[in-house]
Each structure stands twice: as structure tokens, then as C-alpha cells.
Coordinates of C-alpha atoms and ligand atoms in Angstrom, one line a residue:
Chain A
X1 CA -26.2 -19.7 -10.2
X2 CA -26.0 -16.2 -8.8
X3 CA -28.7 -13.7 -9.6
X4 CA -29.1 -10.0 -9.0
X5 CA -28.9 -6.5 -10.4
X6 CA -25.8 -4.5 -11.2
X7 CA -24.4 -1.6 -9.3
X8 CA -22.1 0.1 -11.7
X9 CA -19.0 2.1 -10.8
X10 CA -16.1 3.5 -12.9
X11 CA -12.4 2.9 -13.0
X12 CA -9.9 3.0 -10.1
X13 CA -12.4 2.5 -7.2
X14 CA -10.0 2.4 -4.2
X15 CA -10.4 0.8 -0.9
X16 CA -10.9 4.3 0.5
X17 CA -14.0 4.6 -1.7
X18 CA -15.2 1.3 -0.4
X19 CA -14.5 1.9 3.3
X20 CA -12.9 5.3 4.1
X21 CA -10.0 5.5 6.5
X22 CA -11.8 8.0 8.7
X23 CA -14.0 5.1 9.8
X24 CA -11.1 3.3 11.3
X25 CA -12.7 3.3 14.7
X26 CA -15.5 1.1 13.4
X27 CA -13.2 -1.6 12.0
X28 CA -13.7 -3.9 15.0
X29 CA -17.4 -3.5 14.6
X30 CA -18.0 -4.8 11.1
X31 CA -21.8 -4.7 11.2
X32 CA -21.6 -1.0 11.8
X33 CA -18.8 -0.5 9.3
X34 CA -20.8 -2.3 6.6
X35 CA -23.5 0.4 6.8
X36 CA -21.0 2.8 5.2
X37 CA -19.9 0.7 2.3
X38 CA -19.4 2.9 -0.9
X39 CA -20.8 5.9 1.1
X40 CA -18.5 8.5 -0.5
X41 CA -19.4 7.6 -4.1
X42 CA -23.0 6.3 -3.7
X43 CA -24.6 7.4 -0.5
X44 CA -27.7 5.3 -1.2
X45 CA -25.9 2.0 -1.9
X46 CA -26.7 0.2 1.3
X47 CA -30.3 1.3 1.1
X48 CA -30.7 -0.1 -2.4
X49 CA -28.5 -3.2 -2.5
X50 CA -30.3 -6.5 -2.2
X51 CA -28.9 -10.0 -1.4
X52 CA -27.4 -11.5 -4.6
X53 CA -26.7 -8.2 -6.3
X54 CA -23.4 -7.5 -8.1
X55 CA -20.8 -4.7 -7.9
X56 CA -19.7 -4.0 -11.5
X57 CA -16.8 -1.7 -12.2
X58 CA -14.0 -0.8 -14.6
X59 CA -10.3 -1.3 -14.3
X60 CA -8.0 -1.5 -11.3
X61 CA -10.8 -2.1 -8.8
X62 CA -9.8 -2.1 -5.1
X63 CA -6.5 -0.3 -5.5
X64 CA -4.9 1.3 -2.4
X65 CA -4.8 0.1 1.2
X66 CA -4.6 -3.6 2.1
X67 CA -7.6 -3.3 4.3
X68 CA -9.5 -6.6 4.0
X69 CA -12.5 -4.8 5.5
X70 CA -13.2 -3.6 2.0
X71 CA -14.2 -7.0 0.4
X72 CA -15.7 -8.0 3.8
X73 CA -18.2 -5.2 3.9
X74 CA -19.0 -5.6 0.2
X75 CA -19.8 -9.3 1.0
X76 CA -21.8 -8.3 4.1
X77 CA -23.9 -5.9 2.1
X78 CA -25.3 -9.0 0.3
X79 CA -23.2 -8.6 -2.9
X80 CA -22.6 -12.1 -4.4
X81 CA -19.7 -11.2 -6.8
X82 CA -17.7 -8.4 -8.1
X83 CA -17.4 -8.0 -11.9
X84 CA -14.5 -5.9 -13.1
X85 CA -12.2 -5.3 -16.1
X86 CA -9.2 -5.6 -13.8
X87 CA -8.5 -5.8 -10.1
X88 CA -5.7 -4.6 -7.8
X89 CA -3.6 -7.4 -6.5
X90 CA -4.1 -7.2 -2.7
X91 CA -7.9 -6.7 -3.1
X92 CA -8.1 -9.8 -5.3
X93 CA -6.4 -12.0 -2.8
X94 CA -8.4 -10.5 0.1
X95 CA -11.7 -11.0 -1.7
X96 CA -11.0 -14.7 -2.4
X97 CA -9.8 -15.2 1.1
X98 CA -13.1 -13.9 2.5
X99 CA -15.1 -15.9 -0.1
X100 CA -16.2 -13.1 -2.4
X101 CA -15.7 -14.0 -6.1
X102 CA -14.0 -11.4 -8.3
X103 CA -14.7 -12.1 -12.0
X104 CA -12.6 -10.4 -14.7
X105 CA -14.6 -9.6 -17.7
X106 CA -15.5 -6.8 -20.2
X107 CA -17.9 -4.8 -18.0
X108 CA -18.5 -2.2 -20.7
X109 CA -21.4 -4.4 -21.8
X110 CA -23.2 -4.1 -18.4
X111 CA -25.2 -1.0 -17.4
X112 CA -26.2 0.2 -14.0
X113 CA -29.3 -1.7 -12.9
X114 CA -29.1 -4.5 -15.4
X115 CA -30.3 -7.9 -14.2
X116 CA -27.5 -10.5 -14.3
X117 CA -27.1 -14.2 -13.9
X118 CA -23.7 -15.6 -13.2
X119 CA -22.7 -19.3 -13.5
X120 CA -19.4 -19.6 -11.6
X121 CA -18.7 -23.2 -12.7
X122 CA -19.3 -22.5 -16.4
X123 CA -17.6 -19.1 -16.3
X124 CA -20.6 -17.4 -17.9
X125 CA -22.4 -14.2 -17.3
X126 CA -25.8 -13.4 -18.8
X127 CA -27.1 -9.8 -18.9
X128 CA -30.8 -10.5 -18.9
X129 CA -31.6 -6.8 -19.6
X130 CA -29.6 -6.4 -22.8
X131 CA -29.3 -10.1 -23.6
X132 CA -25.5 -9.9 -23.7
X133 CA -23.4 -13.0 -22.9
X134 CA -20.0 -12.6 -21.3
X135 CA -17.3 -15.0 -20.1
X136 CA -14.7 -14.4 -17.4
X137 CA -11.1 -15.5 -17.1
X138 CA -10.1 -18.4 -15.0
X139 CA -8.3 -17.7 -11.7
X140 CA -5.2 -19.6 -10.5
X141 CA -6.0 -23.1 -9.2
X142 CA -5.0 -22.3 -5.6
X143 CA -7.5 -19.4 -5.6
X144 CA -10.3 -21.5 -7.0
X145 CA -9.7 -24.1 -4.2
X146 CA -9.7 -21.4 -1.5
X147 CA -12.9 -20.0 -2.9
X148 CA -14.4 -23.4 -3.1
X149 CA -13.9 -23.8 0.6
X150 CA -15.6 -20.5 1.3
X151 CA -12.3 -18.6 2.0
X152 CA -8.8 -19.1 3.4
X153 CA -9.8 -19.7 7.0
X154 CA -12.1 -22.6 6.2
X155 CA -9.5 -23.9 3.8
X156 CA -6.8 -23.9 6.4
X157 CA -9.1 -25.4 9.0
X158 CA -9.6 -28.3 6.6
X159 CA -6.1 -28.8 5.3
X160 CA -3.9 -27.2 8.0
X161 CA -1.5 -26.0 5.3
X162 CA -1.3 -24.9 1.7
X163 CA -1.8 -28.1 -0.2
X164 CA -1.6 -27.0 -3.8
X165 CA 1.4 -28.1 -5.7
X166 CA 3.7 -25.4 -6.9
X167 CA 3.4 -24.8 -10.6
X168 CA -0.3 -25.3 -10.9
X169 CA -1.0 -21.9 -12.3
Chain B
X1 CA 18.5 -19.5 -17.0
X2 CA 19.3 -16.0 -16.0
X3 CA 17.1 -14.3 -13.3
X4 CA 15.6 -11.0 -12.3
X5 CA 16.0 -9.9 -8.7
X6 CA 12.5 -11.2 -7.9
X7 CA 13.3 -14.6 -9.4
X8 CA 16.6 -14.7 -7.6
X9 CA 15.3 -14.0 -4.2
X10 CA 12.3 -16.3 -4.6
X11 CA 14.3 -19.2 -6.0
X12 CA 16.8 -18.9 -3.2
X13 CA 14.1 -18.8 -0.5
X14 CA 12.0 -21.6 -2.0
X15 CA 15.0 -23.8 -2.8
X16 CA 13.7 -24.4 -6.4
X17 CA 14.5 -22.7 -9.7
X18 CA 11.5 -20.4 -10.2
X19 CA 10.6 -18.0 -12.9
X20 CA 7.8 -15.5 -13.6
X21 CA 4.4 -17.2 -13.6
X22 CA 5.3 -20.0 -11.2
X23 CA 3.2 -20.4 -8.1
X24 CA 5.3 -21.2 -5.1
X25 CA 5.1 -21.6 -1.4
X26 CA 7.8 -19.6 0.2
X27 CA 9.1 -19.3 3.8
X28 CA 9.0 -15.8 5.4
X29 CA 11.7 -13.8 7.1
X30 CA 9.4 -11.3 8.7
X31 CA 5.6 -11.0 9.1
X32 CA 3.9 -7.9 10.5
X33 CA 0.6 -6.1 11.0
X34 CA -0.3 -2.6 12.1
X35 CA -3.1 -1.3 14.3
X36 CA -5.7 -0.8 11.5
X37 CA -5.3 -4.2 9.9
X38 CA -4.0 -6.0 13.0
X39 CA -7.1 -6.6 15.0
X40 CA -8.8 -8.4 12.1
X41 CA -5.6 -10.4 11.4
X42 CA -5.5 -11.6 15.0
X43 CA -9.2 -12.5 15.0
X44 CA -8.7 -14.5 11.8
X45 CA -5.6 -16.1 13.4
X46 CA -7.7 -17.1 16.4
X47 CA -10.5 -18.4 14.1
X48 CA -8.0 -20.6 12.2
X49 CA -7.4 -22.7 15.3
X50 CA -3.7 -22.9 14.4
X51 CA -2.9 -21.4 17.8
X52 CA 0.9 -21.0 17.6
X53 CA 2.9 -18.3 15.9
X54 CA 5.6 -19.9 13.8
X55 CA 8.4 -17.4 14.6
X56 CA 7.5 -15.0 17.4
X57 CA 10.8 -13.0 17.2
X58 CA 10.2 -12.3 13.5
X59 CA 6.5 -11.4 13.9
X60 CA 5.7 -7.8 14.8
X61 CA 2.6 -6.0 15.9
X62 CA 3.0 -2.2 15.2
X63 CA 0.8 0.4 16.8
X64 CA 1.5 3.3 14.5
X65 CA -1.6 4.4 12.6
X66 CA -3.7 6.1 15.2
X67 CA -1.2 7.1 17.8
X68 CA -1.8 8.2 20.5
X69 CA -5.3 6.8 20.2
X70 CA -7.9 9.4 19.2
X71 CA -11.0 7.3 20.1
X72 CA -12.2 4.7 22.6
X73 CA -12.8 2.0 19.9
X74 CA -9.2 2.4 18.7
X75 CA -7.8 2.3 22.3
X76 CA -9.6 -1.0 22.7
X77 CA -8.1 -2.3 19.5
X78 CA -4.7 -1.3 20.8
X79 CA -5.3 -3.2 24.1
X80 CA -6.2 -6.2 22.0
X81 CA -2.9 -6.0 20.1
X82 CA -0.9 -5.5 23.3
X83 CA -2.6 -8.5 25.0
X84 CA -2.0 -10.7 22.1
X85 CA 1.7 -9.7 21.9
X86 CA 2.1 -10.6 25.6
X87 CA 0.3 -13.9 25.3
X88 CA 2.1 -15.1 22.2
X89 CA 5.5 -13.5 22.8
X90 CA 5.5 -11.7 19.5
X91 CA 7.3 -8.3 19.1
X92 CA 5.3 -5.2 20.0
X93 CA 6.2 -1.8 18.6
X94 CA 4.0 0.5 20.6
X95 CA 3.1 4.2 20.3
X96 CA 6.0 6.6 19.9
X97 CA 8.2 4.1 18.1
X98 CA 7.1 5.1 14.6
X99 CA 5.7 3.8 11.3
X100 CA 6.0 0.1 10.6
X101 CA 7.7 0.5 7.2
X102 CA 10.3 2.9 8.6
X103 CA 11.1 0.6 11.5
X104 CA 11.3 -2.5 9.2
X105 CA 13.8 -0.6 7.1
X106 CA 15.8 0.6 10.2
X107 CA 15.9 -2.7 12.1
X108 CA 14.6 -5.7 10.2
X109 CA 14.7 -5.9 6.4
X110 CA 17.9 -7.1 4.7
X111 CA 18.8 -8.1 1.2
X112 CA 17.3 -11.5 0.0
X113 CA 14.6 -11.5 2.7
X114 CA 11.0 -12.3 1.9
X115 CA 8.6 -10.2 4.0
X116 CA 4.8 -9.9 4.2
X117 CA 3.0 -7.2 6.0
X118 CA -0.7 -6.4 6.5
X119 CA -0.2 -3.1 4.9
X120 CA 0.1 -2.2 1.2
X121 CA 3.2 -0.1 1.7
X122 CA 5.2 -3.2 2.9
X123 CA 6.8 -2.8 -0.6
X124 CA 9.0 -0.1 1.1
X125 CA 11.4 -2.9 2.1
X126 CA 12.3 -3.5 -1.6
X127 CA 14.7 -0.6 -1.3
X128 CA 17.0 -2.9 0.7
X129 CA 16.7 -5.7 -1.8
X130 CA 14.0 -7.6 0.2
X131 CA 11.1 -9.1 -1.6
X132 CA 8.5 -7.3 0.6
X133 CA 4.9 -7.2 -0.3
X134 CA 1.5 -6.2 1.3
X135 CA -1.3 -8.7 1.9
X136 CA -4.6 -8.6 3.7
X137 CA -5.4 -9.6 7.2
X138 CA -6.3 -13.3 6.5
X139 CA -3.3 -14.0 4.4
X140 CA -1.1 -12.4 7.1
X141 CA -2.9 -14.3 9.8
X142 CA -2.0 -17.6 8.1
X143 CA 1.6 -16.3 7.4
X144 CA 2.0 -15.7 11.2
X145 CA 0.8 -19.2 11.9
X146 CA 2.6 -21.1 9.2
X147 CA 5.7 -18.9 8.6
X148 CA 5.1 -19.2 4.9
X149 CA 2.7 -18.0 2.2
X150 CA 1.9 -18.7 -1.5
X151 CA 3.0 -16.3 -4.2
X152 CA 2.9 -16.1 -7.9
X153 CA 6.4 -15.1 -9.1
X154 CA 5.9 -11.8 -10.8
X155 CA 7.0 -10.7 -14.3
X156 CA 9.4 -7.8 -14.0
X157 CA 9.4 -4.4 -15.6
X158 CA 12.9 -2.9 -15.6
X159 CA 13.2 0.8 -14.9
X160 CA 16.5 2.2 -15.9
X161 CA 17.3 5.7 -14.6
X162 CA 20.3 7.7 -15.9
X163 CA 21.2 11.3 -15.5
X164 CA 21.5 13.6 -12.5
X165 CA 18.4 15.1 -10.9
X166 CA 18.4 18.9 -11.2
X167 CA 18.5 21.1 -8.1
X168 CA 15.1 21.1 -6.4
X169 CA 14.1 17.7 -7.9
X170 CA 14.1 14.6 -5.8
X171 CA 13.3 10.8 -5.8
X172 CA 9.7 11.7 -5.0
X173 CA 9.4 13.7 -8.3
X174 CA 10.9 10.7 -10.1
X175 CA 8.4 8.2 -8.7
X176 CA 5.5 10.5 -9.3
X177 CA 6.6 11.0 -12.8
X178 CA 6.9 7.2 -13.3
X179 CA 3.4 6.5 -11.9
X180 CA 2.1 9.3 -14.1
X181 CA 3.7 7.7 -17.1
X182 CA 2.5 4.1 -16.5
X183 CA -0.7 4.8 -14.7
X184 CA -2.2 3.6 -11.4
X185 CA -2.5 0.0 -12.8
X186 CA 0.6 0.2 -15.0
X187 CA 2.5 -2.5 -13.0
X188 CA -0.4 -4.5 -11.5
X189 CA 0.9 -8.0 -10.3
X190 CA 4.4 -7.1 -11.6
X191 CA 7.7 -6.4 -10.0
X192 CA 9.5 -3.1 -10.8
X193 CA 13.2 -3.4 -10.7
X194 CA 15.3 -0.2 -10.6
X195 CA 18.7 0.2 -12.1
X196 CA 20.9 2.7 -13.9
X197 CA 23.6 5.2 -12.8
X198 CA 21.1 7.4 -11.0
X199 CA 19.9 4.5 -8.9
X200 CA 23.5 3.6 -8.0
X201 CA 24.0 7.0 -6.6
X202 CA 20.7 7.3 -4.7
X203 CA 20.8 7.4 -0.9
X204 CA 18.8 4.8 1.0
X205 CA 16.2 7.4 2.0
X206 CA 15.5 8.1 -1.7
X207 CA 15.3 4.4 -2.6
X208 CA 12.8 3.9 0.3
X209 CA 10.6 6.8 -1.1
X210 CA 10.6 5.1 -4.5
X211 CA 10.0 1.6 -3.3
X212 CA 7.3 2.8 -1.0
X213 CA 5.2 4.1 -3.9
X214 CA 5.5 1.3 -6.4
X215 CA 2.2 -0.1 -5.1
X216 CA 0.5 3.1 -6.4
X217 CA 1.2 1.7 -9.9
X218 CA -0.2 -1.6 -8.7
X219 CA 3.2 -3.4 -8.3
X220 CA 3.7 -6.4 -6.1
X221 CA 7.2 -5.3 -5.2
X222 CA 9.7 -2.6 -6.2
X223 CA 13.3 -4.0 -6.0
X224 CA 16.6 -2.3 -5.8
X225 CA 19.9 -4.1 -6.0
X226 CA 21.9 -4.5 -2.8
X227 CA 25.1 -2.5 -3.2
X228 CA 27.5 -0.3 -1.3
X229 CA 24.7 2.1 -0.5
X230 CA 22.8 -0.8 1.1
X231 CA 25.9 -1.9 2.9
X232 CA 26.5 1.6 4.5
X233 CA 22.9 1.9 5.4
X234 CA 22.9 -1.4 7.2
X235 CA 26.1 -0.5 8.9
X236 CA 24.7 2.8 10.1
X237 CA 21.8 0.8 11.7
X238 CA 24.2 -1.5 13.4
X239 CA 23.3 -4.4 11.0
X240 CA 26.3 -4.5 8.8
X241 CA 26.5 -8.3 9.2
X242 CA 23.2 -8.7 7.4
X243 CA 24.5 -7.4 4.2
X244 CA 24.8 -9.5 1.1
X245 CA 25.4 -8.2 -2.4
X246 CA 22.4 -8.7 -4.8
X247 CA 22.3 -7.9 -8.5
X248 CA 20.0 -9.2 -11.2
X249 CA 21.6 -11.5 -13.9
X250 CA 22.8 -9.6 -17.0
X251 CA 20.5 -11.6 -19.3
X252 CA 17.4 -11.9 -17.2
X253 CA 14.1 -11.8 -19.0
X254 CA 12.1 -8.6 -18.5
X255 CA 8.5 -8.0 -19.6
X256 CA 9.5 -4.5 -20.6
X257 CA 12.0 -1.8 -20.0
X258 CA 11.3 1.9 -19.1
X259 CA 14.0 4.4 -19.5
X260 CA 14.0 7.7 -17.5
X261 CA 16.3 10.6 -18.0
X262 CA 16.5 12.0 -14.5
X263 CA 18.1 15.3 -15.7
X264 CA 14.9 16.2 -17.6
X265 CA 12.6 15.9 -14.6
X266 CA 11.0 18.9 -12.9
X267 CA 9.2 19.3 -9.5
X268 CA 6.1 17.2 -9.9
X269 CA 2.8 16.8 -8.0
X270 CA -0.1 14.4 -8.1
X271 CA -3.4 16.3 -8.3
X272 CA -6.6 15.1 -6.6
X273 CA -7.9 12.4 -6.6
X274 CA -5.6 9.8 -8.1
X275 CA -1.8 9.4 -7.8
X276 CA -1.3 9.0 -11.5
X277 CA -3.0 12.4 -12.1
X278 CA 0.4 14.2 -12.3
X279 CA 1.3 17.8 -13.2
X280 CA 4.4 19.9 -13.0
X281 CA 4.5 22.3 -10.0
X282 CA 4.8 25.2 -12.4
X283 CA 1.5 24.4 -14.0
X284 CA -0.3 24.8 -10.7
X285 CA 0.8 28.3 -9.7
X286 CA -1.8 30.1 -7.8
X287 CA -3.3 27.0 -6.1
X288 CA -4.0 28.1 -2.5
X289 CA -3.1 25.6 0.1
X290 CA -4.6 25.5 3.6
X291 CA -2.3 22.8 5.0
X292 CA 1.1 21.3 4.3
X293 CA 1.9 17.9 5.8
X294 CA 5.4 16.6 5.9
X295 CA 5.9 13.0 7.1
X296 CA 4.7 9.4 6.4
X297 CA 6.4 6.2 5.3
X298 CA 7.1 7.9 2.0
X299 CA 8.9 11.1 3.1
X300 CA 9.1 11.3 6.9
X301 CA 12.8 10.4 7.2
X302 CA 15.7 12.4 8.5
X303 CA 16.8 13.5 5.0
X304 CA 13.3 14.7 4.3
X305 CA 13.1 16.8 7.5
X306 CA 16.6 18.2 6.7
X307 CA 15.5 19.3 3.2
X308 CA 12.4 20.9 4.7
X309 CA 14.3 22.6 7.5
X310 CA 17.0 23.9 5.2
X311 CA 14.3 25.6 3.1
X312 CA 12.3 26.9 6.1
X313 CA 15.3 28.1 8.1
X314 CA 14.9 31.8 8.9
X315 CA 11.5 31.9 7.1
X316 CA 7.9 31.5 8.3
X317 CA 5.0 29.6 7.0
X318 CA 2.4 31.6 5.2
X319 CA -0.3 32.9 7.6
X320 CA -3.1 31.0 5.7
X321 CA -1.2 27.7 5.6
X322 CA -0.9 25.3 8.5
X323 CA 2.3 23.2 8.6
X324 CA 2.3 19.7 10.2
X325 CA 5.4 17.6 10.5
X326 CA 5.5 14.0 11.7
X327 CA 8.8 12.2 11.9
X328 CA 8.6 8.7 10.6
X329 CA 10.1 7.1 13.7
X330 CA 11.6 7.7 17.2
X331 CA 15.1 7.4 15.7
X332 CA 14.2 10.0 13.1
X333 CA 12.8 12.3 15.7
X334 CA 15.8 12.0 18.0
X335 CA 18.3 12.6 15.1
X336 CA 16.2 15.6 13.9
X337 CA 16.3 17.0 17.4
X338 CA 20.1 16.5 17.6
X339 CA 20.6 18.2 14.3
X340 CA 18.4 21.1 15.2
X341 CA 15.9 20.5 12.4
X342 CA 13.0 20.3 14.8
X343 CA 13.9 23.7 16.3
X344 CA 14.0 25.2 12.8
X345 CA 10.7 23.7 11.9
X346 CA 9.0 24.8 15.1
X347 CA 10.4 28.3 14.7
X348 CA 9.0 28.5 11.1
X349 CA 5.5 27.7 12.4
X350 CA 5.3 23.9 12.2
X351 CA 3.2 21.7 14.5
X352 CA 5.3 18.7 15.3
X353 CA 3.2 15.6 16.0
X354 CA 4.5 12.2 17.4
X355 CA 6.2 9.6 15.2
X356 CA 3.5 7.7 13.4
X357 CA 1.2 7.9 10.4
X358 CA -0.4 11.1 11.7
X359 CA -2.6 13.0 9.2
X360 CA -1.9 10.5 6.4
X361 CA -5.0 8.3 6.8
X362 CA -7.6 10.8 8.0
X363 CA -8.4 9.8 11.5
X364 CA -6.6 12.5 13.5
X365 CA -3.8 15.1 13.6
X366 CA -4.7 17.1 10.6
X367 CA -8.1 16.2 9.1
X368 CA -9.0 18.7 6.3
X369 CA -12.0 21.0 6.2
X370 CA -14.5 21.2 3.4
X371 CA -13.0 22.5 0.2
X372 CA -9.5 22.8 1.7
X373 CA -6.4 21.8 -0.3
X374 CA -3.4 20.1 1.3
X375 CA 0.1 19.5 -0.1
X376 CA 1.3 16.2 1.5
X377 CA 4.5 14.3 1.2
X378 CA 2.5 11.0 1.5
X379 CA 1.8 8.4 -1.2
X380 CA -2.0 8.6 -1.7
X381 CA -4.5 11.4 -2.5
X382 CA -7.7 9.4 -2.9
X383 CA -10.9 11.2 -2.3
X384 CA -11.5 11.2 1.5
X385 CA -8.1 9.9 2.3
X386 CA -7.3 12.7 4.8
X387 CA -10.7 12.3 6.5
X388 CA -12.8 14.5 4.3
X389 CA -14.2 13.6 0.8
X390 CA -14.8 17.3 0.2
X391 CA -11.1 18.1 0.5
X392 CA -8.2 18.1 -2.1
X393 CA -4.8 16.4 -1.7
X394 CA -1.8 17.1 -3.8
X395 CA 1.3 14.9 -3.3
X396 CA 4.8 16.3 -3.6
X397 CA 8.3 16.2 -2.4
X398 CA 9.3 17.6 1.1
X399 CA 11.1 20.5 -0.7
X400 CA 8.0 21.4 -2.7
X401 CA 5.9 21.0 0.5
X402 CA 8.2 23.4 2.4
X403 CA 8.3 26.0 -0.4
X404 CA 4.5 25.7 -0.6
X405 CA 4.2 26.3 3.2
X406 CA 6.2 29.6 2.8
X407 CA 4.3 30.8 -0.2
X408 CA 0.8 29.7 0.7
X409 CA 0.3 28.3 -2.8
X410 CA 1.8 25.4 -4.6
X411 CA 5.4 26.4 -5.3
X412 CA 8.7 25.0 -6.6
X413 CA 11.6 24.9 -4.1
X414 CA 14.2 26.2 -6.4
X415 CA 14.3 29.8 -5.3
X416 CA 14.7 28.8 -1.7
X417 CA 17.7 26.5 -2.2
Ligands
SF4_1 S1 2.2 6.7 6.8 FE1 0.3 6.6 5.6 S2 0.8 5.3 3.9 FE2 2.4 5.0 5.4 S3 1.7 3.2 6.6 FE3 1.0 5.1 7.6 S4 -1.1 5.4 6.8 FE4 -0.1 4.0 5.5

């Protein structure tokens, strides 16, 4: 069970909002880069975020550049999952590959600061502040298995190859 | 069953009959990274303990984003990439060679290929009939090691374009219009497939501009058929032998069809801060512009520099408007020198910067000041993209950009043609 409070953003949050391109020189220094996550849209984010908290946003989260640094620094900030109405394709794969769950659900029900509980196995989200119950859609089997291993690198270390049968969508 | 271009290419490569929705494991013809995503890719590769690169001759490390390096940390990243290339025998494309997507188009991508790159604009290769898509560092690290990846075969949206583009209207206006119409997530996870009489007549440079920007609508790939235009382009690059004809089946299943009448399009721009926030140039009259940037993997090709030079010939940039031009590759720069375009541009007041991404990503060579507006021929105008969240980026065609440089405010090219 994941527990924390919601940091709510709008639609179309791009990877430039998450880690601006101008900080390119910090990309090989992830600890330093992580201090700037969401800086251009919420300068106090890193000060206020606590371990276990959730990033909650609208549609098309993570659009733009393929930089995997985006989900990485979100994860490093302590965020336990990203809850969105929809997610851009590359960000989705990247997040799962670094072991950050992305849950697709109707985030209109969640307000900034709400206390949430997420049960990944059951596919359930409880908003303890407004007592709403949400469910999220299932991801493809191959992504679930990668997430289960904690990301693509641990997965490959274990299996040495992609082992999921084609067709198991 | 009849197939879309995406289904055809992926069936052929994976040696199975696959259709939209199938999850497949597919071998790769080309895998590449660039200097902003590459260091993390290579660290993940090392972390995976897989040790060997599956196909070094078809694995490329491009140093193109921050070139020449503007900062010590980036210089160290570049050293890391060069060292890795040497040790593993993979291809290195170092500073001065140009932007990864341009070089992939010139020298590597061919019809029927499956390509992954650690850069979202890898989709550019779709112009040549290659299933080319961007992925993140870890996916690409594993692709380098295994020579394959997993993919979900995408549903396809067919885009049929008929009619002739009016004078002063270009492929860039068309793709901006399409993204404005379907939205920044209008094609998420989908393939876009282009067809129609206008597409058949389009030069490769125009197809590359369109394919490049499909990711701004969320698409996984933007595919063009491989036809006589593809064949002549490959021949012009000394790769005629790599041509195969590629067309979708007549009765393939499409998720939807979008029809565009090219004759009705007008010069179009994306306004800050999202690509789908489009407007017509004529609606933005009077918008002062501090900087014009012509270049990038979207519009830094020879045809683009020719269009800009033709407009700027014998004219000068407006005194309040800086003009920066970055050829997309060394080949483009050499050809533009030979054709005299560079001389024309310099005489009109342009700063020419070396082949590479230049001002596009906001680390150097044209970072904007607070409150400044820029007209750029790039593909993204997100807040902060050009290095300053307090600046404003408008995306446009090279012709609109050149006309804007002359007038000092957003202007249509027509009167200069
Ligand atoms: S030119 Fe711009 S969009 Fe193209 S690869 Fe370089 S940074 Fe990315």
C-alpha cells in the first residue's frame, strides 16, 4: 500500500516542465538535477514533497523529449506513483523502466494536498480527504512484469532477455 | 488480412503476421543515442552486465546537442561517449557532423527498417518508410545490447492530403495545422500514415519535416510510403540500392481517417507554450520578435536554407531582430556554402552557428532573454525550452521565419516571394 499526499498539476505537463533542457549540464549528476524537479511550474515542490507522495495531473503527462531523467528525478524526489488521466508514450515506458508506477485514472476527483492510499495489486485508489474511491486501468503484462522487478535493468539482469510471449497484451 | 504500413513493416521484421494491438519482439536495424540521453543510456548498459553491443556498425553515438560543448560537465559527458565508442567499436558521430535525425536520414534509414533512438524525434525516419521511434535511455541501452526491443503494434490514423499548397505555404504549415486540429495528444500511441496526391508530390525534405513533428501529437511513428521520391533521395545520398517500394494495402484497417485540403492552408504558427496552440500568421500581426532561429531536425535542411536565403537576398534583418541559422548537418552546410545560401544569409545579418541542435534546446547559441519572443523553425515551444521560462517561442516555417526577421514582427512570407 502506497500512502502520501497529492501534488496536483494540470494537462500537458512536458518533460521540459519536469527537468528543463537548460539543466543539461547536470544530467550526469542526478542528485543535483533532482533538486530542480518541477522548478519552473512549482518552485517549492522539492521543499514540500515527502517520501511516498503522489504526482497527480491531467491528460498527456510527460509529453516531449525522451529524457528518462524526467521519471528518474520524480522518483528520486520520493514520489511513489504518478496518477494521470493519460500519459505520453515515451514517458510511460521510461517510468516503468525506472520502476516508477504510472496509474491511469480520473484525476478530476483528486485535489491538491489530498491524502491518498494506493493499492497497486488491487488497482484501487482511495482519496482519504474526500472519501472518493477510484480504480485505474491495467497495464500490458510485459510492463507489469518489468515494474514487478523494479525496472528494466533488474528485469534484464534476472532474465537476460525479454521473456514475455508476444500477444500477451 | 490487409495491412497498414506499420503492420507491414513490423510483420516483415518479426516474421509473424501482426496487427494493431499485438505485443511483439522485433529485431532492430539501427539503434542510436545523442549526447543528452547517451550518458545515461551507456551507464544503464554498463549496469545491465550484458557487456556486448549486438551490432556495433549499426549502433551510433551522436554528439550533436551541445556542440561545441558550452560547459565542463558536458565536455566530460562527451569524453565518456567517445571513450565508450572506442572501447566497443560502435559508430561515433562527433561535433561538426550534425543532428542525429538528419544524419540518420542522409546515411542510414531505409524503407522497411525498424529503428529506435534515445530521442523523441527519431520518428523523423518515418519519412523514408522506416518504422522509427523514440525511446528512453534504459530501453535503448537494452536495444544496444540485445539488438531487439518490445513494441505494441500501433493502431493507425490515416492522413489523406490532397490539393496544392499555396505560394508561401509549406509542409511545416501543414503539420502545424494537423497538430492544431488533433491536439498534442491526438495520436498518442498511434501511427500516423500519410497519403494522397500532395504527399506523392512532396520532396523528401518536406516529408522529413512532417514525420519529425508527429511526436508533437503523441504519435509513435509517422509513416510515408516509399515511392519514386524516396528512391531519388536514396540515390542522391549514394544509397540507391537500399530502396524498396512500400505501400499500405488498399483495404487495411485504420482507426480513423483525417482529410486535409492543402490548398486551403495558410501560413501557420504555434503560439507559446504548446505546439497545438496554433494561429494563422495574419492573426499575429504586430507581435514583436527579438530573435529568429532557422535550423533543427525539423527545418535545418538545404531546402529550408534555400527558402530563407531566397527571401533574405538583398534584404537585411530588422535592427531589433537577431537572426541565427544552424545547418542541420555538415552535408547541408557544405551544400549551402556551394550554393551561396550561407553568403546571402550572412550578408542579411545572420549569425551562422555550427551544424547541430544549437538554440533548440536552450543550453547555448541563442538562449532568450526575459520577456523576449522568438520565431523558431523547431518543433517545440514549451515553456523554458529555449533556456528561459520567461521567454515566448512561436514555431513557424523557414519562410515565415525569414519574413519575420526582415519585418521585426511575425509576418507572412508572401510579399517577399
Ligand atoms: S534539433 Fe532540437 S528537436 Fe531536433 S534533436 Fe536537436 S534538440 Fe531535439
